[in-house]
Coordinates of C-alpha atoms in Angstrom, one line a residue:
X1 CA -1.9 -26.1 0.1
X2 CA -2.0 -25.4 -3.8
X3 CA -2.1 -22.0 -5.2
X4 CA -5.2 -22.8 -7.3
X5 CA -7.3 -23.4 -4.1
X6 CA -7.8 -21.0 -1.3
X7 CA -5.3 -21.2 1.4
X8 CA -6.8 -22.3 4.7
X9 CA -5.6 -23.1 8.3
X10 CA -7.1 -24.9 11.2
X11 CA -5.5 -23.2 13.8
X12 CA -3.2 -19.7 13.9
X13 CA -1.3 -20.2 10.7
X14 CA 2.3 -19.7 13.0
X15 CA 1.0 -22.1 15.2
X16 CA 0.6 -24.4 12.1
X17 CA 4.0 -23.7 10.6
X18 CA 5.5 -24.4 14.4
X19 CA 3.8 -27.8 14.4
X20 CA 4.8 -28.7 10.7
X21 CA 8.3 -27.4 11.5
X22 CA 9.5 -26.0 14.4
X23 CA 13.2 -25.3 14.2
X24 CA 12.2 -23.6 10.3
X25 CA 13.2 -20.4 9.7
X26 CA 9.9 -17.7 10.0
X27 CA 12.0 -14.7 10.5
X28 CA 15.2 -12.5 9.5
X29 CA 15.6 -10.0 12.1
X30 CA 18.6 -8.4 10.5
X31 CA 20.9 -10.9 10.4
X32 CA 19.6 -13.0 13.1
X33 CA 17.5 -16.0 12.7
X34 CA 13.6 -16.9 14.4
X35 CA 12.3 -20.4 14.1
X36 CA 8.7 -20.9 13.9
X37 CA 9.1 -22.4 18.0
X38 CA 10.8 -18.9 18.8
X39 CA 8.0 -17.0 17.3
X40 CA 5.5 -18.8 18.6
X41 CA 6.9 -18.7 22.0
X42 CA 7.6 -14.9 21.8
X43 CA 3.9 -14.4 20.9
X44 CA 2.3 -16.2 23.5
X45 CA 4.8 -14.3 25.9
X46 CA 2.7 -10.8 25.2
X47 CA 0.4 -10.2 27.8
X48 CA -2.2 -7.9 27.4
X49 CA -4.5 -5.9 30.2
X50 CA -7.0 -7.9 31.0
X51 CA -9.8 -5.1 31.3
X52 CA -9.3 -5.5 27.3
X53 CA -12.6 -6.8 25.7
X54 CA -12.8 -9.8 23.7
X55 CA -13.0 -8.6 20.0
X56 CA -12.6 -5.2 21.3
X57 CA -10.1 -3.0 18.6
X58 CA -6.9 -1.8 19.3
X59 CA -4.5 0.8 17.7
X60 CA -1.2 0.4 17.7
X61 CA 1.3 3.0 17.0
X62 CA 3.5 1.0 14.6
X63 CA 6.5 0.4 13.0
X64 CA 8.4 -2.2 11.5
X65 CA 10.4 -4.1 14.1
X66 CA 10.2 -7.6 15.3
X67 CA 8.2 -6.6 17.9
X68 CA 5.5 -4.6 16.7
X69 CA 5.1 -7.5 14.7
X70 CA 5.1 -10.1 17.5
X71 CA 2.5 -7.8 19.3
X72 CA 0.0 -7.6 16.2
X73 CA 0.3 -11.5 15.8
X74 CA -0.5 -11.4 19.5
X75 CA -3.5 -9.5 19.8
X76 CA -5.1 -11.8 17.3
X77 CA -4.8 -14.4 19.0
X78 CA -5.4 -12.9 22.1
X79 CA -9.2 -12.1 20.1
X80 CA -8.4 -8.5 19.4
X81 CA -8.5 -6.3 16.6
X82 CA -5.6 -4.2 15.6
X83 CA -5.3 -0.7 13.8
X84 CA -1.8 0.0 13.1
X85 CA -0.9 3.6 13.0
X86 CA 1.3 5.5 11.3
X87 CA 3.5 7.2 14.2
X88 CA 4.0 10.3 12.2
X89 CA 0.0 10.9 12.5
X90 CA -0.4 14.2 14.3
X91 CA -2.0 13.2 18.1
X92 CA -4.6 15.9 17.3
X93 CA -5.9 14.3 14.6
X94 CA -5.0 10.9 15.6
X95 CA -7.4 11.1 18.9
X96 CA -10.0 12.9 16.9
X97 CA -10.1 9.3 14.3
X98 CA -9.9 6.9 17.0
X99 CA -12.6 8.6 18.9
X100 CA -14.5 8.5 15.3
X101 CA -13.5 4.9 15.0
X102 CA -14.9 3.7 18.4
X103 CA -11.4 2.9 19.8
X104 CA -10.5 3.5 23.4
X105 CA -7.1 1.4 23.6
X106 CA -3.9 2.8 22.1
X107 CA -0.5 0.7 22.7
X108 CA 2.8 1.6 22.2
X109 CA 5.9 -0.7 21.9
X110 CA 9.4 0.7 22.3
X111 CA 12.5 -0.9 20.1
X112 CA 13.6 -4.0 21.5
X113 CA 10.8 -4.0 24.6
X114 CA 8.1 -6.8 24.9
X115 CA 4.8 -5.8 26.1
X116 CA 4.1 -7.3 29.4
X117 CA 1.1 -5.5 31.9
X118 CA -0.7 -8.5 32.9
X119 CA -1.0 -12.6 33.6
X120 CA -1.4 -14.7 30.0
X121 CA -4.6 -14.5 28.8
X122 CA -5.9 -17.5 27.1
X123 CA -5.4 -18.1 23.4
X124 CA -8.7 -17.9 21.0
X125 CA -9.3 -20.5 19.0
X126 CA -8.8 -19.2 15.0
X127 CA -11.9 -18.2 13.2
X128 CA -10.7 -17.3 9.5
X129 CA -14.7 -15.0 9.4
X130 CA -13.7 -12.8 12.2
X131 CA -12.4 -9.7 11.6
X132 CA -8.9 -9.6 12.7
X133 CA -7.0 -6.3 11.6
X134 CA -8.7 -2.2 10.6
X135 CA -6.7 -0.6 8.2
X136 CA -6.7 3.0 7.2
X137 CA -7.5 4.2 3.4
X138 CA -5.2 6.7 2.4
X139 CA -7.1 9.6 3.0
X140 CA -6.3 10.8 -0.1
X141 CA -9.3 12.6 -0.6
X142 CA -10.9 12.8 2.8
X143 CA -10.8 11.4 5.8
X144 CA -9.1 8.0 6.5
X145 CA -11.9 5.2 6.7
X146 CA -11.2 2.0 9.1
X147 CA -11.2 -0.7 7.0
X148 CA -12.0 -4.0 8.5
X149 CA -10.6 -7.8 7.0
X150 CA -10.8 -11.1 8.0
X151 CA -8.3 -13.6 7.8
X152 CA -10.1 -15.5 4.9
X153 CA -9.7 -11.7 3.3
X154 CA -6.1 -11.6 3.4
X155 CA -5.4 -14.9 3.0
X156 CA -7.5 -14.9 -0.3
X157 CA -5.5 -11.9 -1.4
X158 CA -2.5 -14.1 -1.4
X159 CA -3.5 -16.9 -2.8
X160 CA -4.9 -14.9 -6.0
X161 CA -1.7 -13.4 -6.3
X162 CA 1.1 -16.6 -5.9
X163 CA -1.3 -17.8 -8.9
X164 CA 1.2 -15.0 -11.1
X165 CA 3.9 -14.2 -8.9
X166 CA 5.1 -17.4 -7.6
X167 CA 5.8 -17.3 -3.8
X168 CA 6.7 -20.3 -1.5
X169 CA 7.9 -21.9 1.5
X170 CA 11.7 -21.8 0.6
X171 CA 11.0 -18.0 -0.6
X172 CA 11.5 -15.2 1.9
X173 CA 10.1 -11.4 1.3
X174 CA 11.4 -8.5 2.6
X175 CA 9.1 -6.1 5.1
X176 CA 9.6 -3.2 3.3
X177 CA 6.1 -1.7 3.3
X178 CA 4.8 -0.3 6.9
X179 CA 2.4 -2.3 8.6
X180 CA -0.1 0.4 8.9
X181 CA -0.8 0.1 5.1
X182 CA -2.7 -2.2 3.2
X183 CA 0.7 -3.2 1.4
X184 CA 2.5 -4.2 4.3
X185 CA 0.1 -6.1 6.1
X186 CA -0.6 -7.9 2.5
X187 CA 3.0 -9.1 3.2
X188 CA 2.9 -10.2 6.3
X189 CA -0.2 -12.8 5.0
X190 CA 2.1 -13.9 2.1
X191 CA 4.2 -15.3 4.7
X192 CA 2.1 -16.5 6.9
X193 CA 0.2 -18.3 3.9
X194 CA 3.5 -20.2 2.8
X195 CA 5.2 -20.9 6.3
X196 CA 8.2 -18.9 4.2
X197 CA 10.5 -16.2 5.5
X198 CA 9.4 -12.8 6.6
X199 CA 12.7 -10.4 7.0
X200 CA 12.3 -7.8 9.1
X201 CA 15.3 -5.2 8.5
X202 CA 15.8 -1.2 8.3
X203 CA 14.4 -0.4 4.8
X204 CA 15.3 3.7 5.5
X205 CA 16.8 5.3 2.4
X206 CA 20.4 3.8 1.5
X207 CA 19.8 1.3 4.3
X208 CA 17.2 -0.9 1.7
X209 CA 20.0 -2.0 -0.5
X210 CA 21.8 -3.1 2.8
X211 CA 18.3 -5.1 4.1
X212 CA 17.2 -7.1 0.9
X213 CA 20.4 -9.0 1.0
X214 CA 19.5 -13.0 1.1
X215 CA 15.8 -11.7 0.2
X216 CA 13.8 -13.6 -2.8
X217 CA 10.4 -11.4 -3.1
X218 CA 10.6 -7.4 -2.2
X219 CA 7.3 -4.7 -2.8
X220 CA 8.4 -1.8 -3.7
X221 CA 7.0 1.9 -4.6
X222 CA 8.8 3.6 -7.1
X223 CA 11.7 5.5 -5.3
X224 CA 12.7 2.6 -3.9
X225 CA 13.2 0.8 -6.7
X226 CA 15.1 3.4 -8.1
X227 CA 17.5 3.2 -4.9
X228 CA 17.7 -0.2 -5.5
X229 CA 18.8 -0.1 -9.5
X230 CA 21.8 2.6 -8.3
X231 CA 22.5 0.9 -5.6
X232 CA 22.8 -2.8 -7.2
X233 CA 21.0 -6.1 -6.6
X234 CA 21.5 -8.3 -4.4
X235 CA 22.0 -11.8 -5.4
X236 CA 19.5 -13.4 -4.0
X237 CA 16.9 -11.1 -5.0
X238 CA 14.8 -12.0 -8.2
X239 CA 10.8 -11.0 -7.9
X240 CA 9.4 -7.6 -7.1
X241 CA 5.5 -6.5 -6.5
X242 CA 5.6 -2.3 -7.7
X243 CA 2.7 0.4 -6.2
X244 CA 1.7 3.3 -5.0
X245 CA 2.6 6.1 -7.8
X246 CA 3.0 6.3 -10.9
X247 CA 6.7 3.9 -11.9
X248 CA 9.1 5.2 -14.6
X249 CA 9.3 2.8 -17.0
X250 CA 13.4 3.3 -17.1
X251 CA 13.6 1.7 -13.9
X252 CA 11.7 -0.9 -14.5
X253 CA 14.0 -1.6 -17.6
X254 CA 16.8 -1.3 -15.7
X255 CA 15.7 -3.6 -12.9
X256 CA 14.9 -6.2 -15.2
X257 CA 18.2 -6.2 -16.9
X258 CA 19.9 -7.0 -13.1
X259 CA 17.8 -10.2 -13.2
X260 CA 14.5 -8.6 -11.5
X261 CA 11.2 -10.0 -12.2
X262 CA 8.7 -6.3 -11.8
X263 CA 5.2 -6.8 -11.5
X264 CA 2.9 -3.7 -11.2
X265 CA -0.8 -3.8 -10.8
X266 CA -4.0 -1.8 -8.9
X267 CA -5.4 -2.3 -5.7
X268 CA -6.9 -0.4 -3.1
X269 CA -7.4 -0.5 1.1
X270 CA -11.2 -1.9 0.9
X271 CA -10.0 -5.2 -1.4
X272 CA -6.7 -6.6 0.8
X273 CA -4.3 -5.0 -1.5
X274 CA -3.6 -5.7 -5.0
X275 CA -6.6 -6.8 -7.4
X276 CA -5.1 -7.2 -11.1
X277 CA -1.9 -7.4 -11.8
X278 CA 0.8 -8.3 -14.6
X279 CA 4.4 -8.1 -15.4
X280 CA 5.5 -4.8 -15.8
X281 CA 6.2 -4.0 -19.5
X282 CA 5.9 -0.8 -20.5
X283 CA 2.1 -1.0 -21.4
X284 CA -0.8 1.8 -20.2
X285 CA -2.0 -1.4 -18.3
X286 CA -2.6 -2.7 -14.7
X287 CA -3.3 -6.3 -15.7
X288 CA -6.7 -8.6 -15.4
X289 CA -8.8 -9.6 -12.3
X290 CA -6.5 -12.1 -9.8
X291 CA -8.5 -15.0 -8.7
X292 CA -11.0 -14.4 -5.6
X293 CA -11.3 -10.8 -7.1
X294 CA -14.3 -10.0 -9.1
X295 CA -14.4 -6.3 -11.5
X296 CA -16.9 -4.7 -13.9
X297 CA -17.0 -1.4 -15.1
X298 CA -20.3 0.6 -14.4
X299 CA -21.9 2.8 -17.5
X300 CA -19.3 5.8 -17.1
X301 CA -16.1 3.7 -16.5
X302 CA -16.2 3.3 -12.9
X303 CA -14.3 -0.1 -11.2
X304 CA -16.6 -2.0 -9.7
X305 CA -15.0 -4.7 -7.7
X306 CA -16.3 -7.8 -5.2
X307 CA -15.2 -11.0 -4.3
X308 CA -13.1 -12.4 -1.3
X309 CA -10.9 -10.3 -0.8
X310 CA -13.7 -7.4 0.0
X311 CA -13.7 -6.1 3.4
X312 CA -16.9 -6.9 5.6
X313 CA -17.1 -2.8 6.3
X314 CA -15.9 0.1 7.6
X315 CA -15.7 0.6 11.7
X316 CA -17.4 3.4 12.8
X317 CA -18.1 3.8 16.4
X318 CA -17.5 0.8 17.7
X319 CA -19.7 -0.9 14.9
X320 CA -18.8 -2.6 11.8
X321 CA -21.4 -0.4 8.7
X322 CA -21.1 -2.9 5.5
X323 CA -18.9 -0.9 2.3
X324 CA -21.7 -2.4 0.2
X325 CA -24.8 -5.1 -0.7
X326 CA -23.4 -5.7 -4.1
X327 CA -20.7 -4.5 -6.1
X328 CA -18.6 -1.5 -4.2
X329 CA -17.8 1.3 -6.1
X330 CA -14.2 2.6 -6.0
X331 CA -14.6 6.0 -7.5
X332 CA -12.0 4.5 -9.8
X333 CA -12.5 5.3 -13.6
X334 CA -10.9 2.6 -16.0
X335 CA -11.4 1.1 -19.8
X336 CA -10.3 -2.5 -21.0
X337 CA -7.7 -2.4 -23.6
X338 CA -6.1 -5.1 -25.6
X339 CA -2.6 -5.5 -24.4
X340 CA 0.4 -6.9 -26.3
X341 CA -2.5 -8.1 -29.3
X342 CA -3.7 -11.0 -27.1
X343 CA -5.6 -10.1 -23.9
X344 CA -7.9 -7.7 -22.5
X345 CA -6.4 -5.6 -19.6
X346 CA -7.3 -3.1 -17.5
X347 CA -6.7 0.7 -17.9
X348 CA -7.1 3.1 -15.0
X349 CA -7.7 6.4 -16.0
X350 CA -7.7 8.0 -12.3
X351 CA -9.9 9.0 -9.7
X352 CA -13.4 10.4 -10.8
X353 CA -13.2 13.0 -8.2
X354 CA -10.1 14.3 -8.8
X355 CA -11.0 15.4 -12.3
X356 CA -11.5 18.9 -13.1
X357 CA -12.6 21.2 -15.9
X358 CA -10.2 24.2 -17.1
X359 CA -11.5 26.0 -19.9
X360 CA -15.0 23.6 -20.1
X361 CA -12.5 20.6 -21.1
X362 CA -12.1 17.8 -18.4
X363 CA -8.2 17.3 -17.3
X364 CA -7.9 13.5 -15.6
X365 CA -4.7 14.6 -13.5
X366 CA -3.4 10.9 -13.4
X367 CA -3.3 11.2 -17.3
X368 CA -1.0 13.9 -17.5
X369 CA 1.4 12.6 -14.6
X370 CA 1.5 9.6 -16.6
X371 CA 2.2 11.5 -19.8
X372 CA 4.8 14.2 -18.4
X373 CA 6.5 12.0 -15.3
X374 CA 9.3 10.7 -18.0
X375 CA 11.0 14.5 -18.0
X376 CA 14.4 14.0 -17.2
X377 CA 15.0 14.6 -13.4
X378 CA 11.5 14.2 -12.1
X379 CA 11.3 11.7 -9.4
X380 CA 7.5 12.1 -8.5
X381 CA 4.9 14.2 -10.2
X382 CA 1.4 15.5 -8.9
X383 CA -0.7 17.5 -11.5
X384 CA -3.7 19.7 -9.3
X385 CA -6.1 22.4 -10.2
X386 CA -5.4 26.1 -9.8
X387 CA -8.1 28.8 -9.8
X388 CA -8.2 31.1 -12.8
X389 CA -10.4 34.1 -13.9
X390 CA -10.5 33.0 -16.9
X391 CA -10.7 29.3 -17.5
X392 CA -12.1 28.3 -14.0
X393 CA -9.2 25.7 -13.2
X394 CA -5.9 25.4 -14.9
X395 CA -3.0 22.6 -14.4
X396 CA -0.1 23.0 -12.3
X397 CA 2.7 20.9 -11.2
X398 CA 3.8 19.6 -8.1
X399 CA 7.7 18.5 -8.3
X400 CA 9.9 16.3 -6.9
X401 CA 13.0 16.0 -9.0
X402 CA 16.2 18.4 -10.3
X403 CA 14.9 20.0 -13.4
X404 CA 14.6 23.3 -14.6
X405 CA 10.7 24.5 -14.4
X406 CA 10.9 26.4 -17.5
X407 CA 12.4 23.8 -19.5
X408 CA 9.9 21.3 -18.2
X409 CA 7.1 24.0 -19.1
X410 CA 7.9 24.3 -22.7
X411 CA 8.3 20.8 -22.8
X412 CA 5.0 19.9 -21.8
X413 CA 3.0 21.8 -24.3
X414 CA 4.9 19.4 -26.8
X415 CA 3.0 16.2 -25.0
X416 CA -0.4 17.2 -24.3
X417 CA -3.3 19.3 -25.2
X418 CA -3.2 23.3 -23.9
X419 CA -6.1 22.7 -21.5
X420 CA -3.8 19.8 -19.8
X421 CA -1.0 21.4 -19.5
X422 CA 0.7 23.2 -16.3
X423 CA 0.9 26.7 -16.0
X424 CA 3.4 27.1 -13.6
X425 CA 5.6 24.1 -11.4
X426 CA 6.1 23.9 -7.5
X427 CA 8.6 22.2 -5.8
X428 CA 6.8 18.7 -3.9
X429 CA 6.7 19.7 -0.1
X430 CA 9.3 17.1 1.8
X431 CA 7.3 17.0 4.5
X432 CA 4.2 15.5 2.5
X433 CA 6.3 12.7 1.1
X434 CA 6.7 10.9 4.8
X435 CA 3.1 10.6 5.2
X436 CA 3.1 7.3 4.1
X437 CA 3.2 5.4 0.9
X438 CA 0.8 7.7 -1.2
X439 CA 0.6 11.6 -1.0
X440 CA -2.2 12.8 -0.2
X441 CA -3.7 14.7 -2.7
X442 CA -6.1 16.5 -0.2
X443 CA -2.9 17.3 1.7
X444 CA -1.0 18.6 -1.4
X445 CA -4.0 20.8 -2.3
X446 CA -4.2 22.3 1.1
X447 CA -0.4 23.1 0.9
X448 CA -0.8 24.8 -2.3
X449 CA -3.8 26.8 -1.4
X450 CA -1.8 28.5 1.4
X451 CA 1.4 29.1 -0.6
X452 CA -1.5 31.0 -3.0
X453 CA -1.9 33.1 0.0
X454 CA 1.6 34.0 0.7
X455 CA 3.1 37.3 -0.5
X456 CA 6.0 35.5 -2.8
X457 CA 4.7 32.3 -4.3
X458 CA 7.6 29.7 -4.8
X459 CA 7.4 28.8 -8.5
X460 CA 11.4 29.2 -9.1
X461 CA 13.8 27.3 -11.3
X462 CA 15.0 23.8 -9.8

């Protein structure tokens, strides 16, 4: 199974791994140890109710024990469909998307419980075209869409990626992402594409340091790898995949000076995860096309992208609607740059509709973060439109950090244009930054609409 070549399987790819070497390690569950036999016999001991339709979807309120885990891989094979939900998702809102989904079936799996309501149910043969798993978007500017793959899909997105970040069998990455994001399940594939080692560990806060001892491979968004760089490396650890916000450089520096390998790179929910992607050197740069991933750029910048990693379509009740005939568009706007004098890579500017115009000048908010996130202090940074009398929209900033506002302010108008910078800062909302591995912008607007309707507005010092 070269990394040049599409990675394929004949049967379930644990059942493969079991028959090629059963008493292998597949899993670190803390500090215990799961053979491929164990796994496979722990899957095929989930029963499922049998009034549950062939093919029919499933959500699953998730996190990221051995478990949930075990009961994902089950349902697959069992012919099902999962949608792995965040269990922080609000039931109001949560019933109102699975009803717009076309899902009738939600599980639930306590810590340390297997699920077990009815006889074994025979095991489906593995069809690599079937759709297998729905993942959420982000809903970072609207309503989370169900994105369907297959397991060609993910496995594709894997093999395009060990083709720069080597991965294999003697390897063993660290579940640090949730399942119900595009991220984590993008993990979970590695693995299962090299038969390696899948540790499944608390990753909460101080706790990751803790979990990615006797781990090869880790992906990481940027506050964790910060933890990890205070904390210390472990020994073992020597490769790391970085996402979902904009990463401080400094860290980066800092990781690769305790013998970590950072990569960084852009990908989104409809394309399996990550679709270019480089070593992380300091460069405005997300890296070229990974193989099975195709891009262009449209007349006015957008990312166009296609290939096999590109979901079949969205699930709307009960049906899967195709994303596209051609080329989907990610709403994405981007240039090609030469990077380091030899290559062409890819730039992303930011989302085309979350630009705005203050003063009749257009402010690309991801440009500014970018620009003003290496302020001493600041952790994360979210740049959003305010309305004004007089300029229509101006800048402000959303703050996660300890740093004094005013400073910061005066700061600012040093590294960018007037009609980019923020008029006034706001401390990030805590309970925004739980929501899962990106803010939601949509969220973070909302929030700071309604603080504009308060009496006092909270704009103090840090």
């Amino acid at each position: 199974m070269a990394t040049d070549s599409l990675i394929r399987f004949e049967q379930w790819p644990w059942q493969h791994w079991m028959s090629m070497h059963p008493d292998a390690t597949a899993i670190v569950r803390d500090d215990a140890k799961i053979s491929w036999q164990t796994l496979c016999a722990d899957i095929d001991s989930v029963h499922f109710d049998v009034s549950l339709q062939t093919a029919a979807p499933i959500a699953v309120l998730s996190d990221n024990h051995y478990d949930t885990l075990v009961l994902m891989l089950a349902a697959w094979q069992r012919g099902l469909t999962t949608l792995m939900l965040n269990p922080a998702f609000p039931d109001r809102d949560r019933n109102d998307l699975l009803t717009h989904i076309g899902i009738d079936s939600l599980v639930t799996t306590p810590s340390g419980m297997m699920l077990n309501t009815s006889v074994n149910a025979p095991v489906f043969d593995y069809d690599a075209q079937r759709c297998l798993t729905l993942t959420l978007t982000s809903g970072s500017s609207g309503r989370p869409k169900a994105v369907a793959h297959t397991a060609e899909n993910h496995l594709a997105s894997a093999t395009g990626l060990f083709s720069l970040m080597p991965f294999e069998s003697s390897d063993c990455w660290l579940l640090s992402l949730p399942l119900f994001h595009i991220s984590g399940l993008a993990i979970v594939w590695r693995w299962l594409a090299k038969g390696a080692v899948l540790k499944v560990a608390d990753t909460r806060g101080e706790k990751l340091v803790t979990a990615l001892d006797g781990v090869t491979h880790a992906s990481l968004v940027p506050t964790q790898l910060e933890r990890l760089v205070r904390g210390g490396k472990p020994a073992s650890l020597h490769s790391v995949l970085l996402g979902g916000a904009v990463i401080p450089q400094h860290w980066v520096d800092q990781a690769e000076k305790q013998g970590i390998r950072c990569w960084c790179g852009y990908g989104m929910t409809e394309m399996a995860s990550t679709i270019t992607a480089k070593r992380a050197d300091g460069y405005f740069s997300v890296g070229k096309p990974l193989p099975y991933r195709e891009l262009m750029l449209s007349s006015n910048g957008e990312v166009l992208v296609n290939g096999k990693t590109l979901s079949p379509g969205y699930m709307i009740d009960g049906e899967l609607v195709p994303l596209t005939r051609g080329w989907f568009q990610t709403k994405d706007k981007a240039s090609w740059c030469t990077a380091n004098h030899d290559h062409q890579d890819l730039q992303i500017m930011g989302r085309l509709d979350n630009m705005f115009i203050c003063g009749g000048e257009n402010v690309q908010p991801e440009t500014v973060e970018r620009a003003l996130i290496v302020f001493d202090g600041i952790k994360q940074l979210f740049v959003l439109p305010l309305a004004d009398k007089t300029w229509g929209q101006v800048p402000v900033a959303l703050i996660e950090g300890e740093c004094d506002a005013q400073d910061f302010l005066a700061w600012a108008k040093t590294q960018v244009p007037p009609y980019q910078c923020p008029q006034r800062v706001f401390v990030l909302p805590t309970h925004l930054l739980a929501s899962g591995i990106k803010v939601s912008r949509n969220a973070l607007s909302d929030w700071l609409n309604s603080k504009m309707t308060e009496s006092t507005v909270d704009d103090r010092n840090f």
